Coordinates of C-alpha atoms in Angstrom, one line a residue:
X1 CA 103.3 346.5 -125.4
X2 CA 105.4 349.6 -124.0
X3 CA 105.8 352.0 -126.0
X4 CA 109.0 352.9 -128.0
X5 CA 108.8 356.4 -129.1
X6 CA 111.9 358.3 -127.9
X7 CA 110.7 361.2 -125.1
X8 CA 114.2 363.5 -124.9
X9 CA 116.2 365.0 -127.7
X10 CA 119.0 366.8 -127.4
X11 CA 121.5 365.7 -124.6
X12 CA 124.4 368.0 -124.1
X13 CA 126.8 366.2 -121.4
X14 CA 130.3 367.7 -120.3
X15 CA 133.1 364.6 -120.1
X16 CA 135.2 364.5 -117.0
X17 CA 138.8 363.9 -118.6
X18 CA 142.5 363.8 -116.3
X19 CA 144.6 367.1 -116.4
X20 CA 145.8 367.5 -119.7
X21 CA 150.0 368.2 -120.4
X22 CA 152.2 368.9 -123.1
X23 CA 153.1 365.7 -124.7
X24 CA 150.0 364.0 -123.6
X25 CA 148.0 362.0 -126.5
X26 CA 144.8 363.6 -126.4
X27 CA 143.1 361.3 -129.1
X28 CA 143.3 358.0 -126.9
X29 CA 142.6 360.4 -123.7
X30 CA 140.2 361.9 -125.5
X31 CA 138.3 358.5 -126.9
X32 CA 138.7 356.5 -123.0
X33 CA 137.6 359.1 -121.1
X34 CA 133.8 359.1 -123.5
X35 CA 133.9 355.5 -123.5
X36 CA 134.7 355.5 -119.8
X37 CA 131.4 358.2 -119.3
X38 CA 129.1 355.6 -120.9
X39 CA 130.0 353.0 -119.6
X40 CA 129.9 354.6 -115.8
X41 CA 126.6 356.6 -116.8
X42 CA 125.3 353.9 -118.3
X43 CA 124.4 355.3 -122.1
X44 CA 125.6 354.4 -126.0
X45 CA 127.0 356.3 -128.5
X46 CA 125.1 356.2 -131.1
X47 CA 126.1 358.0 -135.0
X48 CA 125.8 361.4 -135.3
X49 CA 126.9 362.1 -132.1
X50 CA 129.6 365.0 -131.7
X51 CA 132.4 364.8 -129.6
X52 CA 133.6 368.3 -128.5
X53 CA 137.3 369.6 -127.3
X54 CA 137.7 372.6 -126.1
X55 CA 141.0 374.5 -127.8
X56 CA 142.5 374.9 -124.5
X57 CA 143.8 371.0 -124.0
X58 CA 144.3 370.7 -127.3
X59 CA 147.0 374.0 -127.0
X60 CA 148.2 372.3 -123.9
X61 CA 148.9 369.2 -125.3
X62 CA 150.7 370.9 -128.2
X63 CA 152.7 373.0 -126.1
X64 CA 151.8 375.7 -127.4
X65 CA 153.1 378.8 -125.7
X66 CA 155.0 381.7 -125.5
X67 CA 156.8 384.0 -123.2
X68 CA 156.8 388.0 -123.0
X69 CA 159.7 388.6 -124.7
X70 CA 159.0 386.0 -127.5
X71 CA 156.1 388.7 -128.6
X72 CA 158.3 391.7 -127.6
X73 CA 161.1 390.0 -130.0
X74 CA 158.7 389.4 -132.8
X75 CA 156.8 393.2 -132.2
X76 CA 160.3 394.7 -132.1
X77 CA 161.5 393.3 -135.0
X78 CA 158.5 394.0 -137.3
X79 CA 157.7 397.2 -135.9
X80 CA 161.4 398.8 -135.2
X81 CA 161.0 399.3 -131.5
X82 CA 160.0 402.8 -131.2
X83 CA 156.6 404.3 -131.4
X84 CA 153.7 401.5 -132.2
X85 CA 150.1 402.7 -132.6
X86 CA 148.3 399.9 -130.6
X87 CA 144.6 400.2 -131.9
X88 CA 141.0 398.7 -131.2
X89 CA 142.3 396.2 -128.4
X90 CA 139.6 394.6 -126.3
X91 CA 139.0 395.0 -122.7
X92 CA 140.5 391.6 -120.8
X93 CA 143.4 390.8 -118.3
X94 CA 143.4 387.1 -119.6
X95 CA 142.8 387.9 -122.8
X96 CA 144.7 390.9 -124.2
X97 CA 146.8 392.3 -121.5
X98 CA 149.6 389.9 -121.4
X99 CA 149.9 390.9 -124.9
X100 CA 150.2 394.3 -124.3
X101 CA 153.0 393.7 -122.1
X102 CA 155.0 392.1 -124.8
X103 CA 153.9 394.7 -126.9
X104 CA 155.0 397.2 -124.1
X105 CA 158.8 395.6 -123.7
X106 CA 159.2 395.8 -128.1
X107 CA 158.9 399.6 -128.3
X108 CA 159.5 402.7 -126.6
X109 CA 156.5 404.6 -126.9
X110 CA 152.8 402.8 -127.2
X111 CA 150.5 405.4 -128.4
X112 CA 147.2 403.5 -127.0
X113 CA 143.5 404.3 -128.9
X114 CA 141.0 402.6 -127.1
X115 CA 137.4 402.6 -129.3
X116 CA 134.3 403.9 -127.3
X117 CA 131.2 403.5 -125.9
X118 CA 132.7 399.6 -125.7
X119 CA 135.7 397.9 -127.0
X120 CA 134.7 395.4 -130.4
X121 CA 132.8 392.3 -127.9
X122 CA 131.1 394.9 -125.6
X123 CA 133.1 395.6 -122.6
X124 CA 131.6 399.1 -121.6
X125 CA 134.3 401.9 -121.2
X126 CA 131.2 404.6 -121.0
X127 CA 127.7 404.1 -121.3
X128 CA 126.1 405.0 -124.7
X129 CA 123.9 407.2 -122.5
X130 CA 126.9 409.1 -121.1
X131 CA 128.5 409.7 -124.5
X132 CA 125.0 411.1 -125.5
X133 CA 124.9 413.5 -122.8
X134 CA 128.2 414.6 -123.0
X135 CA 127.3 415.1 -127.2
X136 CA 129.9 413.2 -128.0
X137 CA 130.0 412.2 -131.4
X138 CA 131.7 408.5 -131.4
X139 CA 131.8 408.3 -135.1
X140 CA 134.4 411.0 -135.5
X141 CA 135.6 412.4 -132.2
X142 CA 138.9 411.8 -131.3
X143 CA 139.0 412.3 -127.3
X144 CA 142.7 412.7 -125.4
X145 CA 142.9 410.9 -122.3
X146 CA 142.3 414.5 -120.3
X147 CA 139.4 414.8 -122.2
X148 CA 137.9 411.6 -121.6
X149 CA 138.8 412.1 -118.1
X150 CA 136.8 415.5 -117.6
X151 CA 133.7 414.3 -119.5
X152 CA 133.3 410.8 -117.9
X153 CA 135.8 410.5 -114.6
X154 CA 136.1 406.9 -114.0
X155 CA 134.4 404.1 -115.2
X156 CA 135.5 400.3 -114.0
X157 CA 133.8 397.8 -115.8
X158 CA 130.5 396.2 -114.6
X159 CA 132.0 392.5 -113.6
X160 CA 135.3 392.8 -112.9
X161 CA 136.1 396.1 -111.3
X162 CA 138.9 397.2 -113.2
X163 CA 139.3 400.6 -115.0
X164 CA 140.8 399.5 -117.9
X165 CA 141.9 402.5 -119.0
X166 CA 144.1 403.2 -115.8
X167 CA 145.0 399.4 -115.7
X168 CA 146.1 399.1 -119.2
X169 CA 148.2 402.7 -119.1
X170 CA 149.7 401.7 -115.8
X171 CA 151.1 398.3 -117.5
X172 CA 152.7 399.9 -120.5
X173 CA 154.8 402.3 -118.6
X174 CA 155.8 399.1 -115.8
X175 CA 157.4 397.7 -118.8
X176 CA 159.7 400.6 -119.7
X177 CA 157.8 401.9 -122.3
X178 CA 155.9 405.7 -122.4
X179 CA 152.5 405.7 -123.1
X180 CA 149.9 407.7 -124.4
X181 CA 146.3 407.0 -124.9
X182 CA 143.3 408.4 -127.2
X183 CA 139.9 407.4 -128.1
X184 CA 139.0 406.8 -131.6
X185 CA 136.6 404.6 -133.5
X186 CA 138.4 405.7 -137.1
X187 CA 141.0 403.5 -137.8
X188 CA 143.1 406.5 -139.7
X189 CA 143.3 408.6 -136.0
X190 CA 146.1 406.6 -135.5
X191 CA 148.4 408.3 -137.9
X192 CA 148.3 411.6 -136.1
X193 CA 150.2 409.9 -133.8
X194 CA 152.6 407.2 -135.3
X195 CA 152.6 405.3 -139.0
X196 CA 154.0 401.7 -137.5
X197 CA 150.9 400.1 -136.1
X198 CA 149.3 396.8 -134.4
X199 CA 145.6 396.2 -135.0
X200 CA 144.2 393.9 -132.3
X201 CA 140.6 393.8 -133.5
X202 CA 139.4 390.6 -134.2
X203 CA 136.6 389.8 -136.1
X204 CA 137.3 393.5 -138.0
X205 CA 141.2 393.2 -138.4
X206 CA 141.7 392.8 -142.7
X207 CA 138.9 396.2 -142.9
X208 CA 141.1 398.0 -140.4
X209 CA 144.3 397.0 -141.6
X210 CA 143.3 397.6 -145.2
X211 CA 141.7 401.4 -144.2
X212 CA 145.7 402.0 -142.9
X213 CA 147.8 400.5 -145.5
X214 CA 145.4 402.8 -148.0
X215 CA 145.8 405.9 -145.7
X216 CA 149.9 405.8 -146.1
X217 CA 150.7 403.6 -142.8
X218 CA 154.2 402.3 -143.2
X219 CA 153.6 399.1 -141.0
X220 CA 150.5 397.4 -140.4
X221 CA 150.5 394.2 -138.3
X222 CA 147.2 392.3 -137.0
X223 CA 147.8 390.2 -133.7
X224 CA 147.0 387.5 -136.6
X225 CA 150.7 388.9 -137.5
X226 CA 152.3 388.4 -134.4
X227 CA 153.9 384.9 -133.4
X228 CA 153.1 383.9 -136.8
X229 CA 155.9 382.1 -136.7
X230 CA 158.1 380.6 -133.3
X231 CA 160.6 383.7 -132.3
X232 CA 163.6 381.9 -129.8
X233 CA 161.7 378.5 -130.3
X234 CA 158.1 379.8 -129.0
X235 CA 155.1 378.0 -130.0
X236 CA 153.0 380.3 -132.6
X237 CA 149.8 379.5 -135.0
X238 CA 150.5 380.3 -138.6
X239 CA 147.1 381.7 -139.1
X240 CA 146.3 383.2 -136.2
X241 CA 149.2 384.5 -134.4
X242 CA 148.2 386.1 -131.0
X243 CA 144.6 385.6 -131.6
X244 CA 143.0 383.4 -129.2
X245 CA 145.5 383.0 -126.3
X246 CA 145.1 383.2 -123.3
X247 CA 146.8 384.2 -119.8
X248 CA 148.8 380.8 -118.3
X249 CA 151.3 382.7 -115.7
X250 CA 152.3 386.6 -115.3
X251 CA 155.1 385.5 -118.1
X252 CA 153.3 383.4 -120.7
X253 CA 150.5 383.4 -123.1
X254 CA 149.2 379.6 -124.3
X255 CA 148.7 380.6 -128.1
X256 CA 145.5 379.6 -130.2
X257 CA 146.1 375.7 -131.1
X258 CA 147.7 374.4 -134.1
X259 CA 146.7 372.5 -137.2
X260 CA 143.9 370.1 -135.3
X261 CA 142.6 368.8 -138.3
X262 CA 144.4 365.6 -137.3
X263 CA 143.3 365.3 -134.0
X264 CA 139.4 365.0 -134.5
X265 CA 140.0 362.7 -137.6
X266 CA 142.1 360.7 -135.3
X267 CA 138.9 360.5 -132.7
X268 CA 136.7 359.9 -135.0
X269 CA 138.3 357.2 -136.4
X270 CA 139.3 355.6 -132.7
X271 CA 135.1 355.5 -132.0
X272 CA 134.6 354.0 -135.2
X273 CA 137.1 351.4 -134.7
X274 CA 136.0 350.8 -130.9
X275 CA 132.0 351.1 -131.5
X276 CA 131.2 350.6 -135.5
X277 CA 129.9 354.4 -134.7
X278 CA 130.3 356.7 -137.0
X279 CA 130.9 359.8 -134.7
X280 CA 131.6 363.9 -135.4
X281 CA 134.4 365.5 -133.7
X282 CA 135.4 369.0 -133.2
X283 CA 137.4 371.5 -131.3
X284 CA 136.3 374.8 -129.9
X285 CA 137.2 378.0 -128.3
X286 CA 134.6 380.4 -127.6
X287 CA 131.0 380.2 -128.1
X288 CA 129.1 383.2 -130.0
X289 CA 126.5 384.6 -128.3
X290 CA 125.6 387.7 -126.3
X291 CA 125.1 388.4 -122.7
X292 CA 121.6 390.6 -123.0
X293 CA 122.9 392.0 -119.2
X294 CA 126.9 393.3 -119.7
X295 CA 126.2 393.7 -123.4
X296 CA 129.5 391.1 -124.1
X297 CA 130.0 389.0 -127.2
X298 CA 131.3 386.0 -126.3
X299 CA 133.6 385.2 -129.1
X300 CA 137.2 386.8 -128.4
X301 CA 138.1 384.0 -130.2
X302 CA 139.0 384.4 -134.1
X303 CA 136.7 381.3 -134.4
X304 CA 134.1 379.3 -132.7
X305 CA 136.1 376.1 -133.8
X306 CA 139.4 375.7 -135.5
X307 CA 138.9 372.3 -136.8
X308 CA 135.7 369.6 -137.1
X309 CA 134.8 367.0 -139.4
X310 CA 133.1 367.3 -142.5
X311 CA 129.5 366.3 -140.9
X312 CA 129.7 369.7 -138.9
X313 CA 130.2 371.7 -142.5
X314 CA 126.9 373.8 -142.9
X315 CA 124.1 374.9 -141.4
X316 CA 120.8 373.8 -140.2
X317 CA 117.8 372.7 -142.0
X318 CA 114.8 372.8 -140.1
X319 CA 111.1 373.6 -140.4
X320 CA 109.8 375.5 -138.0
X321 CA 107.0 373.8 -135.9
X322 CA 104.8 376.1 -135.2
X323 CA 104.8 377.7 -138.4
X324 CA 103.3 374.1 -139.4
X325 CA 100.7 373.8 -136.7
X326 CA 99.3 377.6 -137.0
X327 CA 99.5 377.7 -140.6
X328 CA 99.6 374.8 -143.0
X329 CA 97.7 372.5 -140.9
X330 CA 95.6 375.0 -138.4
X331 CA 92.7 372.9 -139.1
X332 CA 94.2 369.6 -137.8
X333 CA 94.8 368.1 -133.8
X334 CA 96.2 365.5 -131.9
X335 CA 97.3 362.5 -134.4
X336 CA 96.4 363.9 -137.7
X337 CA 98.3 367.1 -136.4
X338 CA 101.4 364.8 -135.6
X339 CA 101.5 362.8 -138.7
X340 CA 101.2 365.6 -140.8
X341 CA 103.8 367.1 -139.1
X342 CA 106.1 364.6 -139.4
X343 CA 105.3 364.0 -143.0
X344 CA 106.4 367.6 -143.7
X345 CA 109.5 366.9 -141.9
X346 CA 110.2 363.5 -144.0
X347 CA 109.7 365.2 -147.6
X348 CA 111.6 368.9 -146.6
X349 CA 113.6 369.9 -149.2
X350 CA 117.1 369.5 -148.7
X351 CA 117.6 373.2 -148.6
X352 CA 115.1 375.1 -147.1
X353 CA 116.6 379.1 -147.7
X354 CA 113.8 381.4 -148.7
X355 CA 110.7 378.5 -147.4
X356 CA 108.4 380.4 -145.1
X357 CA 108.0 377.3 -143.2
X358 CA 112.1 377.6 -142.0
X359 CA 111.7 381.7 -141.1
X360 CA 112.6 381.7 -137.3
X361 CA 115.3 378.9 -137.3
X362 CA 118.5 379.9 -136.7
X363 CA 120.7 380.4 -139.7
X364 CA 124.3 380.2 -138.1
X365 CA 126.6 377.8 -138.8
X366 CA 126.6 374.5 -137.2
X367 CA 129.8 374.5 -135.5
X368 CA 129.0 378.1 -134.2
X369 CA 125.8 376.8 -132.6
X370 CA 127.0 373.6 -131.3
X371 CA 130.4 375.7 -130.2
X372 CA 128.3 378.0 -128.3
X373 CA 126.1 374.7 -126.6
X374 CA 129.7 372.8 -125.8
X375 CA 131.0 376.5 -124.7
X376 CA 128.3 376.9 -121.8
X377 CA 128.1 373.1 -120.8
X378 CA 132.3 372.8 -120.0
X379 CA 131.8 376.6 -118.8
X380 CA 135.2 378.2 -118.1
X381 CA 136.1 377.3 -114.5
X382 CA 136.6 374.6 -112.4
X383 CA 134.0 371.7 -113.9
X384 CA 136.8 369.5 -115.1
X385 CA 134.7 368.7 -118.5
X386 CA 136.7 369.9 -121.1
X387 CA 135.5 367.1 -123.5
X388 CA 131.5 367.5 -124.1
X389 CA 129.4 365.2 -126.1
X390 CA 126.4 366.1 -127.6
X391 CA 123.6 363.2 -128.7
X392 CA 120.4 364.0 -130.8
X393 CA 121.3 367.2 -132.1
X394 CA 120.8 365.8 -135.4
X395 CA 117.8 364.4 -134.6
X396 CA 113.9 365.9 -135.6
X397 CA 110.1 365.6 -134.4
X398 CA 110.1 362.0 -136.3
X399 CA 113.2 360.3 -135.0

């Protein structure tokens, strides 16, 4: 009789899908082009499974955008359009350089202050080794563009070949505005220089903005502030603002998406109804992990995933296999190894924090893990799988 036991676990598969645009219903896309993939590829969904959407159909489907002088409108308006601190920004032409041109356009003077070694997800302006030879002390010294210029000439980043300094000063001023730039890890360096201030941190911003407000800053606005609301009937996100857009042309930004709550309900109810499977659905952006070479966190996102359905809430709990096999059951091999294994596995508690035999697994949040899993299979070019599905990620040693 051949045997049944299952011999692969966790599939990750990126979903070919048509070229989303606004207006399109990404639900029933969404749903045909999964049932489509298995029935082509020739496998079944099966519960459990998690359907995966990456943020940037579902903000194109929304349209959800915004021009340059929709964020110069709204900076100008809640900054008074004349000298804006513009602090802690990170190092990206798709990312946060679009935004600095609106920012640019809304004001007359941007006083700059880029933090150093690297900006907040690792993007190298000078080496930690240089600032150490040049005893710098990053902590507290505030360095004028002359000054950073002496100590460490140059520096264009690593993979794309850009001095951002130079890039980002050279922007401002083509948009009419002056510029001035410093370098500063203390959010309260600004006020030297202006009180009415943008902090475009991300995963830092309510710290820094509350350090400013408490040090007698007159304005404080996070990019989390900005497009807020639509300005000249822009798109916006209520909660997030400018976080997570991205570059679309030299004029536009496509904003963070929108309230998706209702979209992976939708999906997950359109698989139940089509395949009695009970299905998990979520949308993300960026995954969260670091490149060990370039020194980058990923996750210029706010969030790994904006919206999910309640399966997704949590984190994992696992026992740690070899913890098991070199410890609880050293004495024990082949079958008796197995079943013991497995019968470890059966009777775990349902929450494992502070078990010895769960040190080593990874205590992130599901959606963050699976976010970062969906993040490398679509990848960020030209695969044409913005939908990913992921089957047996739920699964253990004794499914």
């Amino acid at each position: 009789m051949q045997n049944k036991e299952r011999r692969v676990g966790t599939i990750s598969r990126g979903i070919r899908c048509p070229i989303i645009r606004e207006g399109d219903n990404l639900a029933t896309i969404v749903t045909d082009s999964v049932l489509e993939a298995a029935q082509f590829e020739g496998f079944e969904l099966r519960d459990k499974d998690v359907i995966s959407i990456t943020e940037s159909i579902v903000a194109r489907a929304q349209g959800n955008y915004a021009s340059v002088d929709d964020i110069a409108a709204d900076v100008k308006a809640k900054l008074g359009g004349e000298t804006v601190g513009v602090i802690f920004p990170i190092l990206s032409r798709n990312r946060f350089a679009i935004c600095l041109r609106g920012i640019a356009k809304g004001c007359k003077k941007v006083v700059l202050m880029l933090s150093y070694p690297s900006d907040e997800v690792g993007n190298e302006l000078v080496s930690i080794d240089k600032i150490d030879e040049a005893g710098v002390n990053p902590y507290s010294d505030v360095l004028s563009l002359e000054r950073y210029r002496e100590l460490f000439g140059e520096n264009k980043h690593p993979f794309t070949g850009v001095d951002y300094v130079d890039y980002y000063g050279e922007l401002v001023k083509e948009c009419g505005a002056e510029v001035e730039i410093v370098f500063a890890n203390q959010p309260k360096a600004i006020l030297d220089y202006t009180d009415c201030i943008i902090n475009c941190d991300i995963h830092t911003r309510a710290r820094t903005k509350r350090i400013l407000l408490a040090a007698g800053a007159k304005v404080v606005c996070s990019l989390d502030d900005i497009l807020n609301a639509p300005v000249n009937g822009s798109g916006c996100n209520e909660k997030y603002g400018l976080l997570g857009s991205n570059k679309s042309t030299e004029d536009k930004i496509k904003l963070f998406p929108r309230d998706c709550q209702p979209l992976v309900l939708e999906i997950q109810k359109n698989i139940l109804e089509k395949t009695g499977k009970h299905v998990e659905v979520m949308v993300y952006g960026d995954g969260a992990f670091k490149d060990p070479q370039g020194k980058i966190w990923e996750l210029a996102d706010p969030v790994v995933s904006p919206a999910f359905t309640d399966g997704l809430i949590g984190t994992p709990n696992e026992l740690k296999l070899k913890y098991l096999a070199d410890n609880d059951f050293k004495d024990l091999s082949g079958d008796a190894l197995k079943e013991a294994i497995s019968k470890s596995i059966r009777e775990k508690d349902g929450d494992l924090v502070g078990n010895m035999a769960s040190q080593g697994t990874t205590p992130r949040q599901l959606t963050d893990l699976i976010g970062s899993l969906c993040d490398l299979t679509s990848g960020s070019g030209d695969k044409g799988t913005p939908v990913v599905l992921i089957q047996g990620y739920f699964d253990n040693y004794t499914n």
